[in-house]
XYZ file of C-alpha atoms in Angstrom:
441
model
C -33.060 -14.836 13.656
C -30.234 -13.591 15.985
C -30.659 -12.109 19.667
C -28.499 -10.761 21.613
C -27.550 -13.114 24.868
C -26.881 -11.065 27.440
C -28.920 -10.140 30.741
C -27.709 -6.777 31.666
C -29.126 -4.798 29.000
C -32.716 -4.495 29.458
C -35.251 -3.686 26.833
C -32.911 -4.305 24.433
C -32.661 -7.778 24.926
C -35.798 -8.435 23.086
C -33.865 -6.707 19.368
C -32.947 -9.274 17.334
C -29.323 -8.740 16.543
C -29.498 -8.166 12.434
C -31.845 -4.873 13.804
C -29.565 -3.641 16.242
C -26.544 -4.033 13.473
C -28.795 -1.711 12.005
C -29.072 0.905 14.168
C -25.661 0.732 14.974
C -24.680 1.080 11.378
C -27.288 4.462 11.358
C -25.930 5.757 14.562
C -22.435 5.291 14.031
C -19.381 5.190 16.629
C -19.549 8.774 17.712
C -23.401 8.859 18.528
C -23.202 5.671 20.156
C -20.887 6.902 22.498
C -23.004 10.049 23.216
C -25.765 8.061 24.698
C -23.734 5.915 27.049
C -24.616 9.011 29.022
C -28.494 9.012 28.627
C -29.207 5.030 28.824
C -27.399 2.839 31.334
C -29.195 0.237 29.260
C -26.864 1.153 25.899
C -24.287 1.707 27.899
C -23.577 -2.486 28.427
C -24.404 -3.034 24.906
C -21.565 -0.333 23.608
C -18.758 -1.550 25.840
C -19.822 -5.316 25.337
C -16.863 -6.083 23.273
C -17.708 -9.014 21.137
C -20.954 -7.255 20.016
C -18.982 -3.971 19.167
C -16.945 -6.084 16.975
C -19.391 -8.204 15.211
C -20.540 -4.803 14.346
C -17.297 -3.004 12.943
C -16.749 -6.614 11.098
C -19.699 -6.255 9.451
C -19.335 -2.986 8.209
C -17.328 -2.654 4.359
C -15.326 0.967 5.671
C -14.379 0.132 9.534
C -13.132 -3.061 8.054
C -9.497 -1.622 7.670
C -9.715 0.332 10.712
C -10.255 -3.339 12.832
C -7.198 -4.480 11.017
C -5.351 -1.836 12.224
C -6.322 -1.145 15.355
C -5.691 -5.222 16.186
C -2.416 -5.485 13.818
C -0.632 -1.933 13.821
C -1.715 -0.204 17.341
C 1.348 -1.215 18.980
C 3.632 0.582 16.486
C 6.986 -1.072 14.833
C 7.944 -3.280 15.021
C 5.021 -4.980 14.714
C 4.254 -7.824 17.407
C 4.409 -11.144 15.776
C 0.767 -12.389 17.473
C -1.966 -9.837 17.379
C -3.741 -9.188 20.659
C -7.111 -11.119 21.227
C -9.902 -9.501 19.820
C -12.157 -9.420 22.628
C -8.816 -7.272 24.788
C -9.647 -4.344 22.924
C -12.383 -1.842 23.820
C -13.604 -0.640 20.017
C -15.346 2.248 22.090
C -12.665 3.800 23.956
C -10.657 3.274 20.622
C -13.074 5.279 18.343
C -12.318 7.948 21.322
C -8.826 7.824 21.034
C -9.155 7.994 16.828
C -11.018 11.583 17.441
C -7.895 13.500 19.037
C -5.374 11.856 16.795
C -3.621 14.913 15.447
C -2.864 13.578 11.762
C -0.343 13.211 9.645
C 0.842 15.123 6.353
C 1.730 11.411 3.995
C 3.962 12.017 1.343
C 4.242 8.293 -0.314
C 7.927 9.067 -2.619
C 7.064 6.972 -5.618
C 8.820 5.509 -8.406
C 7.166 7.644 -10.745
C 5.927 10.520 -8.925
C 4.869 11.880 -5.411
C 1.595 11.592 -4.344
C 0.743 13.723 -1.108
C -2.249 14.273 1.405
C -3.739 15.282 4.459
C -4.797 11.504 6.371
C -8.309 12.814 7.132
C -9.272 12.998 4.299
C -10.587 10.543 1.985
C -8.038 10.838 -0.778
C -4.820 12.449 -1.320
C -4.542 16.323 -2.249
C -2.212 16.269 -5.341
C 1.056 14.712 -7.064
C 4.537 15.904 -7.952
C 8.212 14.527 -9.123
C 9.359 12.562 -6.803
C 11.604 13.840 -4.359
C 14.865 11.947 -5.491
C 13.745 13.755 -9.180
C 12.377 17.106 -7.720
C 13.582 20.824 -8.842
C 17.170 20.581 -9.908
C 18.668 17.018 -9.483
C 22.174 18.658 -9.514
C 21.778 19.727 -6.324
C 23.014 18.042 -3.303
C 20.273 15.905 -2.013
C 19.690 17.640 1.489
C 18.762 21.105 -0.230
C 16.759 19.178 -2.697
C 14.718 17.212 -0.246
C 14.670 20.583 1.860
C 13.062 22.577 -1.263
C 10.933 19.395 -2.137
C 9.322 19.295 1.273
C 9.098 22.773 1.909
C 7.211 23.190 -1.641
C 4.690 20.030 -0.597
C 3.765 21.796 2.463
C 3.259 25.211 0.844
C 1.130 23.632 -1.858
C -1.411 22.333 1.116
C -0.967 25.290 2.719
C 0.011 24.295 6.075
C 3.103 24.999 8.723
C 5.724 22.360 9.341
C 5.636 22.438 12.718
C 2.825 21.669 12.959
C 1.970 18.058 12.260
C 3.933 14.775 11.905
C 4.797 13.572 8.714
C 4.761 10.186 7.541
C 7.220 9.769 4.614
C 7.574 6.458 1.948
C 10.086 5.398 0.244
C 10.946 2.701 -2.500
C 13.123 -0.199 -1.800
C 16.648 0.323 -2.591
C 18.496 -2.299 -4.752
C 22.012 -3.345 -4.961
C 24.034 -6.265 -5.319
C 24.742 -7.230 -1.296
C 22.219 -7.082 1.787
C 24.768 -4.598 3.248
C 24.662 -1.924 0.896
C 20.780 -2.559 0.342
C 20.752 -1.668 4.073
C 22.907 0.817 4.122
C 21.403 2.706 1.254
C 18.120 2.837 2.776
C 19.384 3.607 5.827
C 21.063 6.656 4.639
C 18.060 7.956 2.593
C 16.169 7.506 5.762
C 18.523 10.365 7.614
C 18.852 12.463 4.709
C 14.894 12.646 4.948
C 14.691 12.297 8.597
C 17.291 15.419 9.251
C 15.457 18.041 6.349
C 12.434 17.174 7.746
C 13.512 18.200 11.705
C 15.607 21.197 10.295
C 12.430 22.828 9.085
C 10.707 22.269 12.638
C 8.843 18.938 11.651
C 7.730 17.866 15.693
C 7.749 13.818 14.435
C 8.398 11.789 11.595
C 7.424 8.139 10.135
C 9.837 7.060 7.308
C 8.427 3.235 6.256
C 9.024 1.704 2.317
C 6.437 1.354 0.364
C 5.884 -2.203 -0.021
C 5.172 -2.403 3.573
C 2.639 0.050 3.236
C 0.891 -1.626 0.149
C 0.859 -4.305 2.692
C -0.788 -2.896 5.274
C -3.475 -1.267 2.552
C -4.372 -5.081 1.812
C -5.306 -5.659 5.395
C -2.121 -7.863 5.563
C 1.229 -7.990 7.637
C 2.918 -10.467 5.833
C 3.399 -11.504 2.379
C 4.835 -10.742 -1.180
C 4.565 -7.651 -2.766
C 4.984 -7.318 -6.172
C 5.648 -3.898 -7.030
C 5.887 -2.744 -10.973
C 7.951 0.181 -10.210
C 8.739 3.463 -12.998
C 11.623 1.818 -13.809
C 11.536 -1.640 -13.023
C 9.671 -4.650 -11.070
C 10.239 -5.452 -7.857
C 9.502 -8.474 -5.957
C 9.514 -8.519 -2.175
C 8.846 -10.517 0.799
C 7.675 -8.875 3.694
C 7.322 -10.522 7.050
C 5.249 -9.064 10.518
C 5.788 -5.983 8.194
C 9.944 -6.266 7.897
C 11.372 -6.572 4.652
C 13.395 -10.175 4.380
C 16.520 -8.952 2.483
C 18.091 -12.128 3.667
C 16.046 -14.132 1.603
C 16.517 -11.738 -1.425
C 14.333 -9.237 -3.195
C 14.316 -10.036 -6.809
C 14.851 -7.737 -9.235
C 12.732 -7.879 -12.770
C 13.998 -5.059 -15.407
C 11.280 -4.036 -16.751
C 8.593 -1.306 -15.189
C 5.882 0.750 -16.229
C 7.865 3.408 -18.792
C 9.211 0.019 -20.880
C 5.694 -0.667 -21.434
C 4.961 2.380 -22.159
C 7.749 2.138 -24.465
C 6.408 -0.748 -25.889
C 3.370 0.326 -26.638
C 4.479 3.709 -28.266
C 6.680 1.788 -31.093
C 3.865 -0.964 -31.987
C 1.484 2.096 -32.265
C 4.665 3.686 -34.720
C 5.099 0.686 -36.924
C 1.020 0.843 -37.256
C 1.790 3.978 -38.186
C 0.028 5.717 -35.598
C 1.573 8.735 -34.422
C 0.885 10.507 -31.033
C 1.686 14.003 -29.725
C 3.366 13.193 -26.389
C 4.477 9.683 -24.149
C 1.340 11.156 -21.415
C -0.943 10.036 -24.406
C 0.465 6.697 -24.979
C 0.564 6.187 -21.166
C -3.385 6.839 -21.399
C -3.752 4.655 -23.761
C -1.962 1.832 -21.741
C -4.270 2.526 -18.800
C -7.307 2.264 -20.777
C -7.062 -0.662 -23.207
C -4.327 -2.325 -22.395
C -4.829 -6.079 -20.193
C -3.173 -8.784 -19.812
C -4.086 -12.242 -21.394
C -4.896 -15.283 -19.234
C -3.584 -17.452 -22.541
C -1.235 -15.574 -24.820
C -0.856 -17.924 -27.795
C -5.177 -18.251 -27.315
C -5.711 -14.038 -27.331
C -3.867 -13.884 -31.024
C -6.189 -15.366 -32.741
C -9.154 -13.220 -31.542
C -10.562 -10.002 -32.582
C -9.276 -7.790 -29.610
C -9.850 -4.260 -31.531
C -11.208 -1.295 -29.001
C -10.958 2.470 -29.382
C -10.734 5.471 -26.614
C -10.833 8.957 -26.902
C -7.878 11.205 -25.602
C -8.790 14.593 -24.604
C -7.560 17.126 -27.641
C -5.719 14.123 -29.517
C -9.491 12.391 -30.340
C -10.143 8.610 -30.725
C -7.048 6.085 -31.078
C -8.232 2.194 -32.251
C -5.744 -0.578 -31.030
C -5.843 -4.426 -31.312
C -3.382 -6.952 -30.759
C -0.899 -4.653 -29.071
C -3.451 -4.198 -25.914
C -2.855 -7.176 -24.698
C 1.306 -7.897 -25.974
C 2.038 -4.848 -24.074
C 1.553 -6.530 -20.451
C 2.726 -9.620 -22.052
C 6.126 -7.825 -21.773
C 6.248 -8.539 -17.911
C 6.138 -12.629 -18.194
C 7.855 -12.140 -21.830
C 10.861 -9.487 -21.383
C 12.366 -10.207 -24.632
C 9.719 -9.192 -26.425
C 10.674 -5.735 -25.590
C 14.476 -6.353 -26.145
C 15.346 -6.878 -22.207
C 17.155 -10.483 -21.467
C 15.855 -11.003 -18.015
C 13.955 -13.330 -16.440
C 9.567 -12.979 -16.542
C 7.986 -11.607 -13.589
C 5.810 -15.202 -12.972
C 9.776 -16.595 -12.477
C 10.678 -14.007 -10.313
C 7.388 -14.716 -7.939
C 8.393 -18.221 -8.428
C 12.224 -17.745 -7.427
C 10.853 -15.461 -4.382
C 8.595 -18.307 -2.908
C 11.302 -20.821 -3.253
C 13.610 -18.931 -1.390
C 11.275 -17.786 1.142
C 10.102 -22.153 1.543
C 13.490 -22.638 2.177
C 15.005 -20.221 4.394
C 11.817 -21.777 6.922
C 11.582 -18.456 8.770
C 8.092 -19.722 10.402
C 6.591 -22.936 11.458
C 3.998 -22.383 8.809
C 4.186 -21.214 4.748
C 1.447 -19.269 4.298
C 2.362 -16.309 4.965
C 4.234 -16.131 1.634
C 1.636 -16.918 -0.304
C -0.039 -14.355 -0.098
C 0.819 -11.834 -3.126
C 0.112 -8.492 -3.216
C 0.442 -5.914 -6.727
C 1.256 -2.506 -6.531
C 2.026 0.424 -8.800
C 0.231 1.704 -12.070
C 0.850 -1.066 -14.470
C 0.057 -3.987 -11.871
C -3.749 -2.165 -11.818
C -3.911 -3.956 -15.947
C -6.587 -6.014 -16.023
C -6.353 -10.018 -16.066
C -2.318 -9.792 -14.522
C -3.634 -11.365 -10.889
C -5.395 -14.034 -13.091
C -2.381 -14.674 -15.157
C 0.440 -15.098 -12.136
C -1.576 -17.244 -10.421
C -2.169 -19.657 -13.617
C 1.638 -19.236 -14.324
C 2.743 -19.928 -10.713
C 0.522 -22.835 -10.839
C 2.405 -24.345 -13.622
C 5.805 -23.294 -12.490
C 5.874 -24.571 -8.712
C 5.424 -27.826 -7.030
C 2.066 -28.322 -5.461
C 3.913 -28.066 -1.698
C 4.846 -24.517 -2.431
C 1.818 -23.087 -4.777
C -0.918 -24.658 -2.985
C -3.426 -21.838 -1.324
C -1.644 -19.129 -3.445
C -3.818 -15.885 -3.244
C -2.834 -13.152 -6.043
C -4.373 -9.822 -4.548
C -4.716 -6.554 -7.596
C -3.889 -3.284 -5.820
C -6.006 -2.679 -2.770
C -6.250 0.818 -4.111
C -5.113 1.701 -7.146
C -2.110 3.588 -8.275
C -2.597 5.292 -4.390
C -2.339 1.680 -2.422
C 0.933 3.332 -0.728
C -0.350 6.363 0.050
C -3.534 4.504 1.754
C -1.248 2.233 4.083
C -0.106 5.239 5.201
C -2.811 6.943 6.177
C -3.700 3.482 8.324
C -0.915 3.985 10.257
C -1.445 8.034 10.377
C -5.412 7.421 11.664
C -4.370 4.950 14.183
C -5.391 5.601 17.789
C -1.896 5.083 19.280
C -0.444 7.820 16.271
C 2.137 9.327 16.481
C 3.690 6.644 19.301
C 6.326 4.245 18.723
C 5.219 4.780 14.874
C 7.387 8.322 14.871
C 10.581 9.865 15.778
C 11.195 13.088 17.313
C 14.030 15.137 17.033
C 15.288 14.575 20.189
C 15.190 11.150 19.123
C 16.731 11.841 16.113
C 19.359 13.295 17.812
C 19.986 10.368 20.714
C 20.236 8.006 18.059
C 22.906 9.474 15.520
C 25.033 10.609 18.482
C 24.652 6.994 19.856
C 25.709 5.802 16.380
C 29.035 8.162 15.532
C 30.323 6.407 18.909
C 29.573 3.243 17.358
């Protein structure tokens, strides 16, 4: 049994250390703080940093908090080596995280908007997205300018009065510079609607990097199956590496949806709406560790759909997420998402941007269809076969770290963070400094 080994704290030397986890874990950050002023004697076991740690390590929910405080505090862009553990006083943080003021977190979407309040536990509601919200004709500052305006009504709160932190999908083109420059102008567009309705700071960061983050991770490859298409993307100390190319898979979650809704027509099972076959994906659909191997078994399963009653399906619940290693199954002539993966890691071995490789082999999912069952099973296996042993060695396939929401989550890391707003946010003053600075350009 472990004690604690240190001769300033009294009475309390004589807990063995799995107890005192315990009554840490009971007590809690906040509680522990209060009686700093009551025993001198807890007072050196709270601010002895090392134990404080061991503690929040140890615990499953402050396990993304010590990620962030060590990884994120200092704001973007991120510092390339985190600061020593044992620098950082866990109590005076947990301080710090009570005044934070908060953050409304819109994460964009692909498909739709999902938006929250980042003290809370989960997000409040979704919408379109804003880049599909009220009437698309419009121009796009009086649509984001009704779309924002319409978010903050629904949660009921004034726009002055908290930062927002804003995602947004990566933007694809042909070249880096109109890549860059397309995100870049999205990123005013939302940036200038947001301060001309009195927002006092805003956070614009893409999603992948957020998805990131929500894995406990500042570097890696994020696959994201998008609406519309897959998208694969490495990220490094949290900046997307456009020079080494974010590939481009066309095929997303409404093809497989797609899919799904003409095998179920040529079984001659008819459905009332593309929300029902979109259930039914979610629900029985997987994807098969061996293809050729799942044909042959009996793979029949039934759900119930509110109003619509039970639908039975078979082979098609797993040849729908076959779609993304087989896109010609579904008529598209592109390459299979375990090729992209495999293209991205070659790319990223060779353009030697570190001393080490591992930080690209780490691969993250994200969106609705990456949450199938059995996909992180079956890129690993395929990247196994496809890459030499140099590159795929230590390759770690990670599902989403939550869900459908994974963006929305990263966001709220940054939003919770004891340093928020800081160098995370931009004011409009800011704002202002920096497009003036850039028309002289």
């Amino acid at each position: 049994m472990m004690y604690i080994q240190t001769s300033s704290t009294g009475e309390f030397d004589r807990i063995p250390l799995d107890i005192f986890m315990q009554i840490l874990k009971i007590l809690g950050p906040k509680e522990s703080a209060k009686l700093t002023a009551v025993c001198k004697s807890w007072k050196f076991i709270i601010s002895d940093n090392k134990l404080w740690i061991y503690f929040l390590q140890n615990l499953q929910e402050p396990d993304s908090i010590f990620f962030a405080e060590i990884h994120l505090r200092s704001g973007y862009p991120l510092q390339m080596f985190a600061s020593q553990a044992a620098e950082v006083s866990f109590m005076h943080i947990y301080g710090q995280r009570t005044r934070v003021p908060g953050a409304i977190i819109i994460d964009g979407g692909s498909g739709y908007c999902k938006y929250g309040w980042s003290k809370y536990s989960s997000l409040s509601g979704r919408s379109a997205t804003f880049l599909e919200f009220g009437n698309i004709m419009s121009p796009m500052p009086s649509r984001l300018g009704h779309f924002f305006s319409t978010i903050c009504s629904r949660m009921q709160v004034k726009t002055y009065t908290q930062p927002i932190v804003v995602s947004i999908p990566i933007c694809h083109r042909d070249d880096t510079l109109s890549t860059k420059a397309s995100t870049r102008q999205l990123k005013e567009a939302i940036c200038s609607t947001l301060f001309d309705i009195n927002v006092p700071a805003v956070c614009v960061v893409n999603q992948a990097t957020l998805v990131l983050f929500a894995a406990r991770r500042t570097s890696g490859i994020v696959v994201n199956v998008g609406f519309h298409q897959t998208s694969v993307i490495p990220i490094l100390h949290g900046k997307v590496m456009h020079q080494v190319g974010v590939e481009v898979v066309g095929v997303g979650a409404l093809k497989l949806t797609g899919y799904l809704r003409d095998r179920m027509q040529q079984k001659n099972i008819h459905v009332e709406s593309i929300y029902t076959v979109r259930t039914l994906k979610e629900n029985l659909c997987y994807v098969a560790l061996n293809y050729e191997a799942e044909l042959s078994k009996d793979t029949e399963a039934s759900f119930r759909v509110a109003s619509e009653g039970w639908f039975t399906l078979s082979k098609e619940r797993f040849q729908t997420g076959e779609v993304l290693f087989q896109p010609r199954m579904a008529g598209v002539q592109t390459m299979g998402l375990h090729q992209a993966v495999a293209l991205c890691m070659d790319h990223c071995h060779d353009a030697e941007l570190t001393s080490g490789d591992r930080w690209y082999k780490t691969v993250v999912l994200a969106g609705g269809s990456a949450c199938l069952p059995g996909l992180a099973e079956r890129l690993e296996k395929e990247l196994y076969g496809l890459l030499p042993a140099s590159i795929s060695s230590g390759i770690r396939i990670i599902p989403p770290p939550y869900g459908v929401d994974s963006a929305w989550f990263g966001a709220k890391l940054i939003s919770n963070l004891s340093s928020f707003p800081g160098s995370w946010c931009m004011t409009k003053k800011q704002f202002q400094h920096w497009t003036r600075r850039k028309l002289m350009w």
